[in-house]
PDB file of C-alpha atoms in Angstrom:
ATOM      1  CA  MET A   1     100.756  91.911  84.535  1.00 70.00           C
ATOM      2  CA  PRO A   2     100.726  95.705  85.015  1.00 84.00           C
ATOM      3  CA  ASN A   3     100.318  96.936  88.559  1.00 93.00           C
ATOM      4  CA  PRO A   4      96.639  97.942  88.966  1.00 94.00           C
ATOM      5  CA  TRP A   5      97.621 101.108  90.810  1.00 95.00           C
ATOM      6  CA  LEU A   6      98.900 102.442  87.486  1.00 96.00           C
ATOM      7  CA  SER A   7      95.398 102.405  86.006  1.00 95.00           C
ATOM      8  CA  ILE A   8      93.482 104.060  88.863  1.00 96.00           C
ATOM      9  CA  PRO A   9      93.006 107.813  88.366  1.00 97.00           C
ATOM     10  CA  LEU A  10      93.929 109.867  91.414  1.00 97.00           C
ATOM     11  CA  ALA A  11      90.504 111.513  91.329  1.00 96.00           C
ATOM     12  CA  ASP A  12      88.865 108.087  91.656  1.00 94.00           C
ATOM     13  CA  TYR A  13      91.139 106.995  94.487  1.00 92.00           C
ATOM     14  CA  GLU A  14      90.760 110.189  96.493  1.00 94.00           C
ATOM     15  CA  ALA A  15      87.002 110.285  95.966  1.00 92.00           C
ATOM     16  CA  HIS A  16      86.705 106.655  97.067  1.00 89.00           C
ATOM     17  CA  MET A  17      88.834 107.167 100.179  1.00 89.00           C
ATOM     18  CA  SER A  18      86.727 110.198 101.128  1.00 86.00           C
ATOM     19  CA  LEU A  19      83.320 108.562 100.592  1.00 85.00           C
ATOM     20  CA  PRO A  20      81.139 108.816 103.720  1.00 81.00           C
ATOM     21  CA  GLY A  21      81.025 105.023 103.850  1.00 77.00           C
ATOM     22  CA  VAL A  22      84.814 104.683 103.583  1.00 83.00           C
ATOM     23  CA  ALA A  23      86.379 107.792 105.150  1.00 82.00           C
ATOM     24  CA  GLN A  24      89.850 106.252 105.356  1.00 89.00           C
ATOM     25  CA  ALA A  25      91.742 109.281 104.042  1.00 92.00           C
ATOM     26  CA  PRO A  26      91.132 111.376 107.183  1.00 92.00           C
ATOM     27  CA  LEU A  27      91.933 108.387 109.399  1.00 94.00           C
ATOM     28  CA  LEU A  28      95.313 107.892 107.732  1.00 96.00           C
ATOM     29  CA  ALA A  29      96.065 111.614 107.881  1.00 97.00           C
ATOM     30  CA  ASP A  30      95.218 111.608 111.586  1.00 97.00           C
ATOM     31  CA  VAL A  31      97.551 108.672 112.266  1.00 98.00           C
ATOM     32  CA  LEU A  32     100.390 110.464 110.487  1.00 98.00           C
ATOM     33  CA  ALA A  33      99.656 113.676 112.391  1.00 98.00           C
ATOM     34  CA  ARG A  34      99.617 111.811 115.709  1.00 97.00           C
ATOM     35  CA  ALA A  35     102.950 110.162 114.951  1.00 98.00           C
ATOM     36  CA  THR A  36     104.446 113.499 113.966  1.00 98.00           C
ATOM     37  CA  GLU A  37     103.228 115.091 117.175  1.00 98.00           C
ATOM     38  CA  THR A  38     104.535 112.218 119.294  1.00 98.00           C
ATOM     39  CA  TYR A  39     107.997 111.829 117.755  1.00 97.00           C
ATOM     40  CA  ALA A  40     108.664 115.350 116.390  1.00 98.00           C
ATOM     41  CA  PRO A  41     110.608 114.134 113.339  1.00 98.00           C
ATOM     42  CA  ARG A  42     112.544 116.628 111.247  1.00 98.00           C
ATOM     43  CA  SER A  43     112.193 114.389 108.199  1.00 99.00           C
ATOM     44  CA  VAL A  44     109.348 112.104 107.110  1.00 99.00           C
ATOM     45  CA  ALA A  45     108.938 109.689 104.193  1.00 99.00           C
ATOM     46  CA  VAL A  46     105.534 108.459 103.038  1.00 99.00           C
ATOM     47  CA  LEU A  47     105.490 105.260 100.991  1.00 98.00           C
ATOM     48  CA  GLY A  48     102.463 105.136  98.718  1.00 97.00           C
ATOM     49  CA  CYS A  49     101.889 108.864  99.103  1.00 98.00           C
ATOM     50  CA  ALA A  50      99.159 109.111  96.410  1.00 98.00           C
ATOM     51  CA  GLY A  51      98.310 112.814  96.118  1.00 98.00           C
ATOM     52  CA  GLY A  52      99.889 113.838  99.410  1.00 98.00           C
ATOM     53  CA  ASN A  53      97.202 112.916 101.929  1.00 97.00           C
ATOM     54  CA  GLY A  54      98.453 114.065 105.340  1.00 98.00           C
ATOM     55  CA  PHE A  55     101.075 116.445 103.954  1.00 99.00           C
ATOM     56  CA  ASP A  56      99.142 119.468 105.240  1.00 98.00           C
ATOM     57  CA  GLY A  57      99.656 118.110 108.735  1.00 98.00           C
ATOM     58  CA  LEU A  58     103.382 117.736 108.134  1.00 98.00           C
ATOM     59  CA  ILE A  59     103.544 121.388 107.094  1.00 98.00           C
ATOM     60  CA  ALA A  60     101.594 122.433 110.186  1.00 97.00           C
ATOM     61  CA  ALA A  61     103.972 120.425 112.389  1.00 97.00           C
ATOM     62  CA  GLY A  62     107.020 122.130 110.915  1.00 97.00           C
ATOM     63  CA  VAL A  63     108.555 118.998 109.388  1.00 98.00           C
ATOM     64  CA  GLU A  64     111.587 120.256 107.488  1.00 98.00           C
ATOM     65  CA  ARG A  65     111.963 117.537 104.862  1.00 99.00           C
ATOM     66  CA  VAL A  66     109.276 115.385 103.264  1.00 99.00           C
ATOM     67  CA  VAL A  67     109.838 112.430 100.938  1.00 99.00           C
ATOM     68  CA  GLY A  68     106.981 110.959  98.921  1.00 99.00           C
ATOM     69  CA  VAL A  69     107.136 107.710  96.971  1.00 98.00           C
ATOM     70  CA  ASP A  70     104.449 106.276  94.706  1.00 98.00           C
ATOM     71  CA  ILE A  71     104.326 103.903  91.761  1.00 98.00           C
ATOM     72  CA  ASN A  72     101.905 106.092  89.790  1.00 98.00           C
ATOM     73  CA  PRO A  73     103.572 109.065  88.050  1.00 98.00           C
ATOM     74  CA  ALA A  74     100.299 110.996  87.895  1.00 98.00           C
ATOM     75  CA  TYR A  75     100.004 110.790  91.678  1.00 98.00           C
ATOM     76  CA  ILE A  76     103.510 112.151  92.113  1.00 99.00           C
ATOM     77  CA  GLU A  77     102.886 115.019  89.703  1.00 98.00           C
ATOM     78  CA  ALA A  78      99.718 115.939  91.585  1.00 98.00           C
ATOM     79  CA  THR A  79     101.650 115.921  94.850  1.00 99.00           C
ATOM     80  CA  ARG A  80     104.308 118.138  93.308  1.00 99.00           C
ATOM     81  CA  ALA A  81     101.673 120.591  92.053  1.00 99.00           C
ATOM     82  CA  ARG A  82      99.965 120.740  95.434  1.00 98.00           C
ATOM     83  CA  PHE A  83     102.968 120.918  97.724  1.00 99.00           C
ATOM     84  CA  GLY A  84     106.066 121.822  95.709  1.00 98.00           C
ATOM     85  CA  ALA A  85     105.809 125.502  96.618  1.00 98.00           C
ATOM     86  CA  ARG A  86     104.760 124.820 100.215  1.00 98.00           C
ATOM     87  CA  ILE A  87     107.430 122.303 101.222  1.00 98.00           C
ATOM     88  CA  PRO A  88     110.875 123.630 100.229  1.00 95.00           C
ATOM     89  CA  ARG A  89     112.582 120.300 100.933  1.00 98.00           C
ATOM     90  CA  LEU A  90     110.127 118.055  99.115  1.00 99.00           C
ATOM     91  CA  GLU A  91     111.617 114.967  97.459  1.00 99.00           C
ATOM     92  CA  LEU A  92     109.362 112.884  95.216  1.00 99.00           C
ATOM     93  CA  PHE A  93     110.046 109.527  93.579  1.00 98.00           C
ATOM     94  CA  VAL A  94     108.062 107.567  91.017  1.00 98.00           C
ATOM     95  CA  ALA A  95     109.008 104.051  92.063  1.00 97.00           C
ATOM     96  CA  ASP A  96     107.803 100.587  92.933  1.00 96.00           C
ATOM     97  CA  VAL A  97     109.165 100.101  96.448  1.00 95.00           C
ATOM     98  CA  GLN A  98     109.536  96.373  95.787  1.00 94.00           C
ATOM     99  CA  HIS A  99     111.682  96.497  92.673  1.00 91.00           C
ATOM    100  CA  ASP A 100     112.870  99.896  91.453  1.00 94.00           C
ATOM    101  CA  ALA A 101     116.302 101.300  92.205  1.00 90.00           C
ATOM    102  CA  PHE A 102     115.992 104.624  94.001  1.00 93.00           C
ATOM    103  CA  ALA A 103     117.495 106.128  97.114  1.00 92.00           C
ATOM    104  CA  PHE A 104     117.226 109.071  99.450  1.00 96.00           C
ATOM    105  CA  ASP A 105     118.952 110.119 102.643  1.00 97.00           C
ATOM    106  CA  PRO A 106     117.466 108.298 105.654  1.00 98.00           C
ATOM    107  CA  VAL A 107     114.558 109.946 107.459  1.00 98.00           C
ATOM    108  CA  ASP A 108     113.456 110.112 111.082  1.00 98.00           C
ATOM    109  CA  LEU A 109     109.978 108.686 110.468  1.00 98.00           C
ATOM    110  CA  LEU A 110     108.631 106.465 107.717  1.00 98.00           C
ATOM    111  CA  PHE A 111     104.881 106.055 107.154  1.00 99.00           C
ATOM    112  CA  ALA A 112     103.274 103.113 105.345  1.00 98.00           C
ATOM    113  CA  GLY A 113      99.501 103.476 105.447  1.00 97.00           C
ATOM    114  CA  LEU A 114      97.617 100.595 103.783  1.00 96.00           C
ATOM    115  CA  LEU A 115     100.707  99.760 101.743  1.00 97.00           C
ATOM    116  CA  PHE A 116     101.716  96.324 102.958  1.00 97.00           C
ATOM    117  CA  GLU A 117      98.509  94.756 101.599  1.00 96.00           C
ATOM    118  CA  TYR A 118      99.805  95.315  98.067  1.00 95.00           C
ATOM    119  CA  VAL A 119     103.494  94.432  98.267  1.00 96.00           C
ATOM    120  CA  ALA A 120     105.853  91.611  99.166  1.00 95.00           C
ATOM    121  CA  VAL A 121     106.253  92.614 102.796  1.00 96.00           C
ATOM    122  CA  ASP A 122     109.573  90.919 103.466  1.00 95.00           C
ATOM    123  CA  VAL A 123     111.100  92.547 100.386  1.00 95.00           C
ATOM    124  CA  VAL A 124     109.892  96.024 101.319  1.00 96.00           C
ATOM    125  CA  LEU A 125     110.976  95.728 104.951  1.00 95.00           C
ATOM    126  CA  GLU A 126     114.428  94.755 103.746  1.00 93.00           C
ATOM    127  CA  ARG A 127     114.616  97.684 101.333  1.00 92.00           C
ATOM    128  CA  ILE A 128     113.478 100.357 103.774  1.00 92.00           C
ATOM    129  CA  GLY A 129     116.488  99.612 105.931  1.00 90.00           C
ATOM    130  CA  SER A 130     118.342 102.218 103.874  1.00 92.00           C
ATOM    131  CA  MET A 131     115.491 104.737 104.082  1.00 96.00           C
ATOM    132  CA  LEU A 132     115.109 104.986 107.865  1.00 96.00           C
ATOM    133  CA  ARG A 133     117.890 106.123 110.156  1.00 96.00           C
ATOM    134  CA  PRO A 134     118.932 103.887 113.065  1.00 93.00           C
ATOM    135  CA  GLY A 135     116.664 104.773 115.971  1.00 94.00           C
ATOM    136  CA  GLY A 136     114.018 106.041 113.546  1.00 97.00           C
ATOM    137  CA  VAL A 137     110.306 105.256 113.632  1.00 98.00           C
ATOM    138  CA  LEU A 138     108.272 103.130 111.219  1.00 98.00           C
ATOM    139  CA  VAL A 139     104.505 103.660 111.395  1.00 99.00           C
ATOM    140  CA  SER A 140     102.332 101.100 109.645  1.00 98.00           C
ATOM    141  CA  VAL A 141      98.578 100.902 109.136  1.00 98.00           C
ATOM    142  CA  VAL A 142      97.072  97.604 107.989  1.00 97.00           C
ATOM    143  CA  GLN A 143      93.491  96.501 107.471  1.00 93.00           C
ATOM    144  CA  LEU A 144      92.130  93.746 109.693  1.00 93.00           C
ATOM    145  CA  PRO A 145      89.914  90.920 108.390  1.00 86.00           C
ATOM    146  CA  SER A 146      86.168  91.451 108.673  1.00 77.00           C
ATOM    147  CA  ALA A 147      83.300  89.024 108.234  1.00 64.00           C
ATOM    148  CA  ALA A 148      80.934  91.930 107.666  1.00 64.00           C
ATOM    149  CA  ALA A 149      82.812  94.039 105.099  1.00 64.00           C
ATOM    150  CA  ALA A 150      84.522  93.377 101.776  1.00 64.00           C
ATOM    151  CA  GLU A 151      88.291  93.769 101.724  1.00 66.00           C
ATOM    152  CA  VAL A 152      87.924  96.458  99.034  1.00 72.00           C
ATOM    153  CA  THR A 153      84.775  98.449  99.763  1.00 69.00           C
ATOM    154  CA  PRO A 154      82.347  98.480  96.801  1.00 74.00           C
ATOM    155  CA  SER A 155      82.625 101.866  95.151  1.00 76.00           C
ATOM    156  CA  PRO A 156      80.939 103.959  92.462  1.00 87.00           C
ATOM    157  CA  HIS A 157      84.487 104.546  91.209  1.00 90.00           C
ATOM    158  CA  VAL A 158      84.782 101.333  89.224  1.00 89.00           C
ATOM    159  CA  SER A 159      88.539 101.556  88.654  1.00 94.00           C
ATOM    160  CA  LEU A 160      89.061 100.570  92.305  1.00 89.00           C
ATOM    161  CA  ALA A 161      87.708  97.089  91.553  1.00 89.00           C
ATOM    162  CA  ALA A 162      91.078  96.235  89.990  1.00 91.00           C
ATOM    163  CA  LEU A 163      92.614  96.131  93.474  1.00 91.00           C
ATOM    164  CA  ALA A 164      90.577  93.223  94.808  1.00 89.00           C
ATOM    165  CA  PRO A 165      92.563  90.443  93.066  1.00 91.00           C
ATOM    166  CA  VAL A 166      95.926  91.721  94.338  1.00 91.00           C
ATOM    167  CA  MET A 167      95.047  92.780  97.882  1.00 92.00           C
ATOM    168  CA  ARG A 168      96.369  90.494 100.628  1.00 94.00           C
ATOM    169  CA  LEU A 169      95.579  91.288 104.246  1.00 95.00           C
ATOM    170  CA  LEU A 170      98.563  91.169 106.592  1.00 95.00           C
ATOM    171  CA  PRO A 171      97.990  90.082 110.197  1.00 96.00           C
ATOM    172  CA  PRO A 172      99.690  92.490 112.628  1.00 97.00           C
ATOM    173  CA  GLU A 173     101.348  89.507 114.297  1.00 97.00           C
ATOM    174  CA  ARG A 174     102.990  88.560 111.021  1.00 97.00           C
ATOM    175  CA  LEU A 175     104.198  92.112 110.453  1.00 98.00           C
ATOM    176  CA  ARG A 176     105.637  92.150 113.979  1.00 97.00           C
ATOM    177  CA  GLU A 177     107.489  88.912 113.241  1.00 98.00           C
ATOM    178  CA  LEU A 178     108.867  90.058 109.888  1.00 97.00           C
ATOM    179  CA  ALA A 179     109.852  93.481 111.206  1.00 97.00           C
ATOM    180  CA  GLY A 180     111.467  92.029 114.312  1.00 96.00           C
ATOM    181  CA  ALA A 181     113.682  89.814 112.174  1.00 95.00           C
ATOM    182  CA  ARG A 182     115.018  92.970 110.522  1.00 94.00           C
ATOM    183  CA  GLY A 183     115.830  94.958 113.639  1.00 94.00           C
ATOM    184  CA  TYR A 184     112.511  96.709 114.307  1.00 96.00           C
ATOM    185  CA  ARG A 185     110.920  96.639 117.755  1.00 96.00           C
ATOM    186  CA  GLU A 186     107.200  97.256 118.142  1.00 98.00           C
ATOM    187  CA  GLU A 187     106.649 100.131 120.556  1.00 97.00           C
ATOM    188  CA  SER A 188     102.869 100.466 120.435  1.00 97.00           C
ATOM    189  CA  GLY A 189      99.766  99.525 118.519  1.00 97.00           C
ATOM    190  CA  TRP A 190      96.079 100.328 118.453  1.00 97.00           C
ATOM    191  CA  THR A 191      92.971  99.626 116.410  1.00 96.00           C
ATOM    192  CA  LEU A 192      90.755 102.143 114.632  1.00 94.00           C
ATOM    193  CA  ASP A 193      87.131 101.542 113.660  1.00 89.00           C
ATOM    194  CA  THR A 194      86.000 102.848 110.289  1.00 85.00           C
ATOM    195  CA  ILE A 195      82.537 104.021 109.342  1.00 75.00           C
ATOM    196  CA  ALA A 196      82.239 101.099 106.921  1.00 74.00           C
ATOM    197  CA  GLY A 197      82.632  98.590 109.744  1.00 79.00           C
ATOM    198  CA  LYS A 198      86.246  97.759 108.972  1.00 84.00           C
ATOM    199  CA  GLN A 199      89.088  97.970 111.442  1.00 90.00           C
ATOM    200  CA  LEU A 200      92.545  99.363 110.771  1.00 94.00           C
ATOM    201  CA  HIS A 201      95.477  98.455 112.989  1.00 97.00           C
ATOM    202  CA  VAL A 202      98.314 100.884 113.633  1.00 98.00           C
ATOM    203  CA  GLN A 203     101.758  99.621 114.634  1.00 98.00           C
ATOM    204  CA  VAL A 204     104.693 101.793 115.620  1.00 98.00           C
ATOM    205  CA  PHE A 205     108.166 100.293 115.355  1.00 98.00           C
ATOM    206  CA  THR A 206     111.534 101.746 116.260  1.00 96.00           C
ATOM    207  CA  ARG A 207     114.638 100.715 114.404  1.00 89.00           C
ATOM    208  CA  ASP A 208     117.502  99.291 116.443  1.00 81.00           C
ATOM    209  CA  PRO A 209     120.062 102.125 116.766  1.00 78.00           C
ATOM    210  CA  ASP A 210     122.829  99.576 116.227  1.00 72.00           C
ATOM    211  CA  GLN A 211     121.275  98.249 113.017  1.00 62.00           C
ATOM    212  CA  LYS A 212     123.544  98.986 110.078  1.00 57.00           C
ATOM    213  CA  GLN A 213     122.124 100.500 106.929  1.00 50.00           C
ATOM    214  CA  ARG A 214     122.006  98.171 103.943  1.00 48.00           C
TER     215      ARG A 214
END
């Protein structure tokens, strides 16, 4: 079964995420900006980078090296067109973080915003061990369950409906457990309220400096 992210046009995704009743794109960009301000990384990787949401903030913060990974080649090409001339050390990969063979030099901070709902979490946590330097920071954003809101917000952009069958919410406690088993210690966490009535939970993990790369 093809991954549904391959069939969603970037214009649909970005328009959906920016809808007044969704407004998750600015929230994710703000979380990334806050992490960058707090930890002052020289290098950042964004898994599921789409069209580069939040990259403007990385430029403003003076991040020297930016890595973007996404399964959809059209998303990566859009990111390249938008930021290739503005970020001299921009590295982009078309890849499924669960399965595809790809590699880049480890970064100081790795951002996974609303990614873990769509992947095998244990597999991805294992694989990112080679992407984040020992002592580096992993920032995750997951969606919390809600009795009042659909997991995938109804949208005029009908292509987004393909995500509902594959989305699996991940309790923060489960992410803490899985990450802890792989040498990540949770440093902080907080919850954000969205306009649509959903809640997003941010978790910041640091990687054990003694953890060997795999």
